[in-house]
PDB file of C-alpha atoms in Angstrom:
ATOM      1  CA  GLN A 189      21.976 -37.643-213.562  1.00 94.00           C
ATOM      2  CA  VAL A 190      24.686 -34.974-213.623  1.00 96.00           C
ATOM      3  CA  GLU A 191      25.172 -32.182-216.162  1.00 96.00           C
ATOM      4  CA  VAL A 192      28.222 -29.927-216.059  1.00 95.00           C
ATOM      5  CA  GLU A 193      28.542 -26.897-218.313  1.00 95.00           C
ATOM      6  CA  GLY A 194      31.432 -24.465-218.636  1.00 92.00           C
ATOM      7  CA  SER A 195      33.649 -26.120-216.044  1.00 90.00           C
ATOM      8  CA  VAL A 196      37.408 -26.194-216.293  1.00 88.00           C
ATOM      9  CA  LEU A 197      38.546 -29.234-218.290  1.00 89.00           C
ATOM     10  CA  SER A 198      40.641 -30.586-215.408  1.00 87.00           C
ATOM     11  CA  TRP A 199      42.827 -29.332-212.579  1.00 81.00           C
ATOM     12  CA  THR A 200      45.759 -31.123-214.156  1.00 80.00           C
ATOM     13  CA  ALA A 201      45.312 -28.976-217.268  1.00 82.00           C
ATOM     14  CA  VAL A 202      45.349 -25.861-215.077  1.00 78.00           C
ATOM     15  CA  ALA A 203      48.457 -26.992-213.202  1.00 73.00           C
ATOM     16  CA  LYS A 204      50.355 -27.900-216.371  1.00 79.00           C
ATOM     17  CA  GLY A 205      49.173 -25.049-218.561  1.00 70.00           C
ATOM     18  CA  PRO A 206      51.418 -22.057-219.223  1.00 65.00           C
ATOM     19  CA  ILE A 207      48.529 -19.594-218.729  1.00 68.00           C
ATOM     20  CA  SER A 208      45.534 -19.758-216.415  1.00 65.00           C
ATOM     21  CA  ARG A 209      42.713 -17.229-216.197  1.00 64.00           C
ATOM     22  CA  ASP A 210      40.221 -16.942-213.342  1.00 62.00           C
ATOM     23  CA  GLN A 211      41.018 -20.378-211.908  1.00 60.00           C
ATOM     24  CA  LEU A 212      42.611 -19.480-208.572  1.00 60.00           C
ATOM     25  CA  SER A 213      39.296 -18.630-206.929  1.00 59.00           C
ATOM     26  CA  SER A 214      38.224 -22.255-207.392  1.00 63.00           C
ATOM     27  CA  VAL A 215      41.463 -23.960-206.416  1.00 64.00           C
ATOM     28  CA  LEU A 216      41.572 -26.296-203.458  1.00 70.00           C
ATOM     29  CA  PRO A 217      45.157 -26.578-202.176  1.00 72.00           C
ATOM     30  CA  GLY A 218      46.523 -30.102-202.569  1.00 74.00           C
ATOM     31  CA  VAL A 219      43.479 -31.369-204.453  1.00 71.00           C
ATOM     32  CA  LEU A 220      45.512 -33.130-207.147  1.00 70.00           C
ATOM     33  CA  GLU A 221      47.056 -35.339-204.488  1.00 77.00           C
ATOM     34  CA  ALA A 222      43.611 -36.895-204.016  1.00 79.00           C
ATOM     35  CA  TYR A 223      41.623 -36.501-207.255  1.00 80.00           C
ATOM     36  CA  ASP A 224      41.005 -34.583-210.457  1.00 88.00           C
ATOM     37  CA  LEU A 225      37.729 -33.793-212.207  1.00 90.00           C
ATOM     38  CA  PRO A 226      37.848 -36.881-214.485  1.00 94.00           C
ATOM     39  CA  ASP A 227      38.228 -39.002-211.325  1.00 93.00           C
ATOM     40  CA  LEU A 228      35.019 -37.489-209.959  1.00 91.00           C
ATOM     41  CA  ALA A 229      33.287 -38.165-213.262  1.00 95.00           C
ATOM     42  CA  ALA A 230      34.336 -41.827-213.180  1.00 95.00           C
ATOM     43  CA  ALA A 231      32.996 -42.137-209.638  1.00 95.00           C
ATOM     44  CA  ILE A 232      29.402 -41.598-210.766  1.00 95.00           C
ATOM     45  CA  VAL A 233      29.348 -44.446-213.305  1.00 96.00           C
ATOM     46  CA  PRO A 234      26.829 -45.804-214.332  1.00 97.00           C
ATOM     47  CA  ARG A 235      24.609 -42.780-213.763  1.00 97.00           C
ATOM     48  CA  PRO A 236      24.118 -40.452-216.763  1.00 98.00           C
ATOM     49  CA  LEU A 237      26.725 -37.692-217.130  1.00 98.00           C
ATOM     50  CA  THR A 238      26.896 -34.837-219.622  1.00 98.00           C
ATOM     51  CA  ILE A 239      29.908 -32.543-219.785  1.00 97.00           C
ATOM     52  CA  ARG A 240      29.214 -29.608-222.069  1.00 97.00           C
ATOM     53  CA  GLN A 241      31.524 -26.830-223.236  1.00 97.00           C
ATOM     54  CA  PRO A 242      34.414 -27.222-220.797  1.00 96.00           C
ATOM     55  CA  ILE A 243      37.030 -24.492-220.810  1.00 91.00           C
ATOM     56  CA  ASP A 244      40.785 -24.733-221.005  1.00 89.00           C
ATOM     57  CA  PRO A 245      43.054 -23.064-218.425  1.00 85.00           C
ATOM     58  CA  ALA A 246      43.134 -19.834-220.464  1.00 86.00           C
ATOM     59  CA  GLY A 247      39.333 -19.611-220.414  1.00 87.00           C
ATOM     60  CA  ALA A 248      38.701 -20.633-224.046  1.00 90.00           C
ATOM     61  CA  LEU A 249      36.434 -23.510-225.011  1.00 95.00           C
ATOM     62  CA  ALA A 250      38.350 -26.774-224.882  1.00 94.00           C
ATOM     63  CA  SER A 251      38.586 -28.746-228.099  1.00 95.00           C
ATOM     64  CA  GLN A 252      36.777 -32.038-228.525  1.00 97.00           C
ATOM     65  CA  GLU A 253      40.182 -33.708-228.763  1.00 96.00           C
ATOM     66  CA  ALA A 254      41.298 -32.272-225.405  1.00 95.00           C
ATOM     67  CA  LEU A 255      37.989 -33.265-223.806  1.00 97.00           C
ATOM     68  CA  ASP A 256      38.202 -36.807-225.162  1.00 97.00           C
ATOM     69  CA  ALA A 257      41.823 -37.144-224.012  1.00 96.00           C
ATOM     70  CA  ALA A 258      41.188 -35.834-220.500  1.00 95.00           C
ATOM     71  CA  TYR A 259      38.126 -38.048-220.048  1.00 97.00           C
ATOM     72  CA  ALA A 260      39.419 -41.213-221.763  1.00 97.00           C
ATOM     73  CA  PRO A 261      39.505 -43.101-218.415  1.00 96.00           C
ATOM     74  CA  VAL A 262      35.905 -42.015-217.802  1.00 97.00           C
ATOM     75  CA  LYS A 263      34.858 -43.353-221.197  1.00 98.00           C
ATOM     76  CA  GLU A 264      36.521 -46.652-220.305  1.00 97.00           C
ATOM     77  CA  ALA A 265      34.736 -46.732-216.924  1.00 97.00           C
ATOM     78  CA  TYR A 266      31.374 -46.249-218.651  1.00 98.00           C
ATOM     79  CA  ARG A 267      32.302 -48.892-221.235  1.00 98.00           C
ATOM     80  CA  SER A 268      33.260 -51.402-218.536  1.00 97.00           C
ATOM     81  CA  GLN A 269      29.867 -50.928-216.883  1.00 97.00           C
ATOM     82  CA  ASN A 270      27.978 -51.221-220.196  1.00 98.00           C
ATOM     83  CA  ALA A 271      26.734 -47.668-219.697  1.00 97.00           C
ATOM     84  CA  THR A 272      28.269 -45.843-222.664  1.00 97.00           C
ATOM     85  CA  GLU A 273      24.926 -44.330-223.651  1.00 97.00           C
ATOM     86  CA  GLY A 274      24.926 -42.450-220.347  1.00 97.00           C
ATOM     87  CA  LEU A 275      28.101 -40.440-221.072  1.00 98.00           C
ATOM     88  CA  LYS A 276      28.027 -37.362-223.287  1.00 98.00           C
ATOM     89  CA  LEU A 277      31.203 -35.317-223.804  1.00 98.00           C
ATOM     90  CA  LEU A 278      30.321 -32.226-225.832  1.00 98.00           C
ATOM     91  CA  ALA A 279      32.937 -29.570-226.520  1.00 97.00           C
ATOM     92  CA  THR A 280      30.524 -27.478-228.599  1.00 89.00           C
ATOM     93  CA  PRO A 281      26.922 -26.460-227.933  1.00 78.00           C
TER      94      PRO A 281
END
């Protein structure tokens, strides 16, 4: 089981966003050539995963819509493994 709280929504969001706050200390050069955070999330299917209160590149709480969009492939991966009950995407507490 994995629980992630307060993480950046995705590295793609950071790279494409016009403003980024306090993200450079966590950046791995070239990481997007290999994976992004939703890719890591999909790799743990079918184990339980909760992502709670992710932040956008500016450091504000990401919306539920942004979270659902970024993790749509993860939702599909859980669905394809009949493990949808194991995935929780929670933008708010």
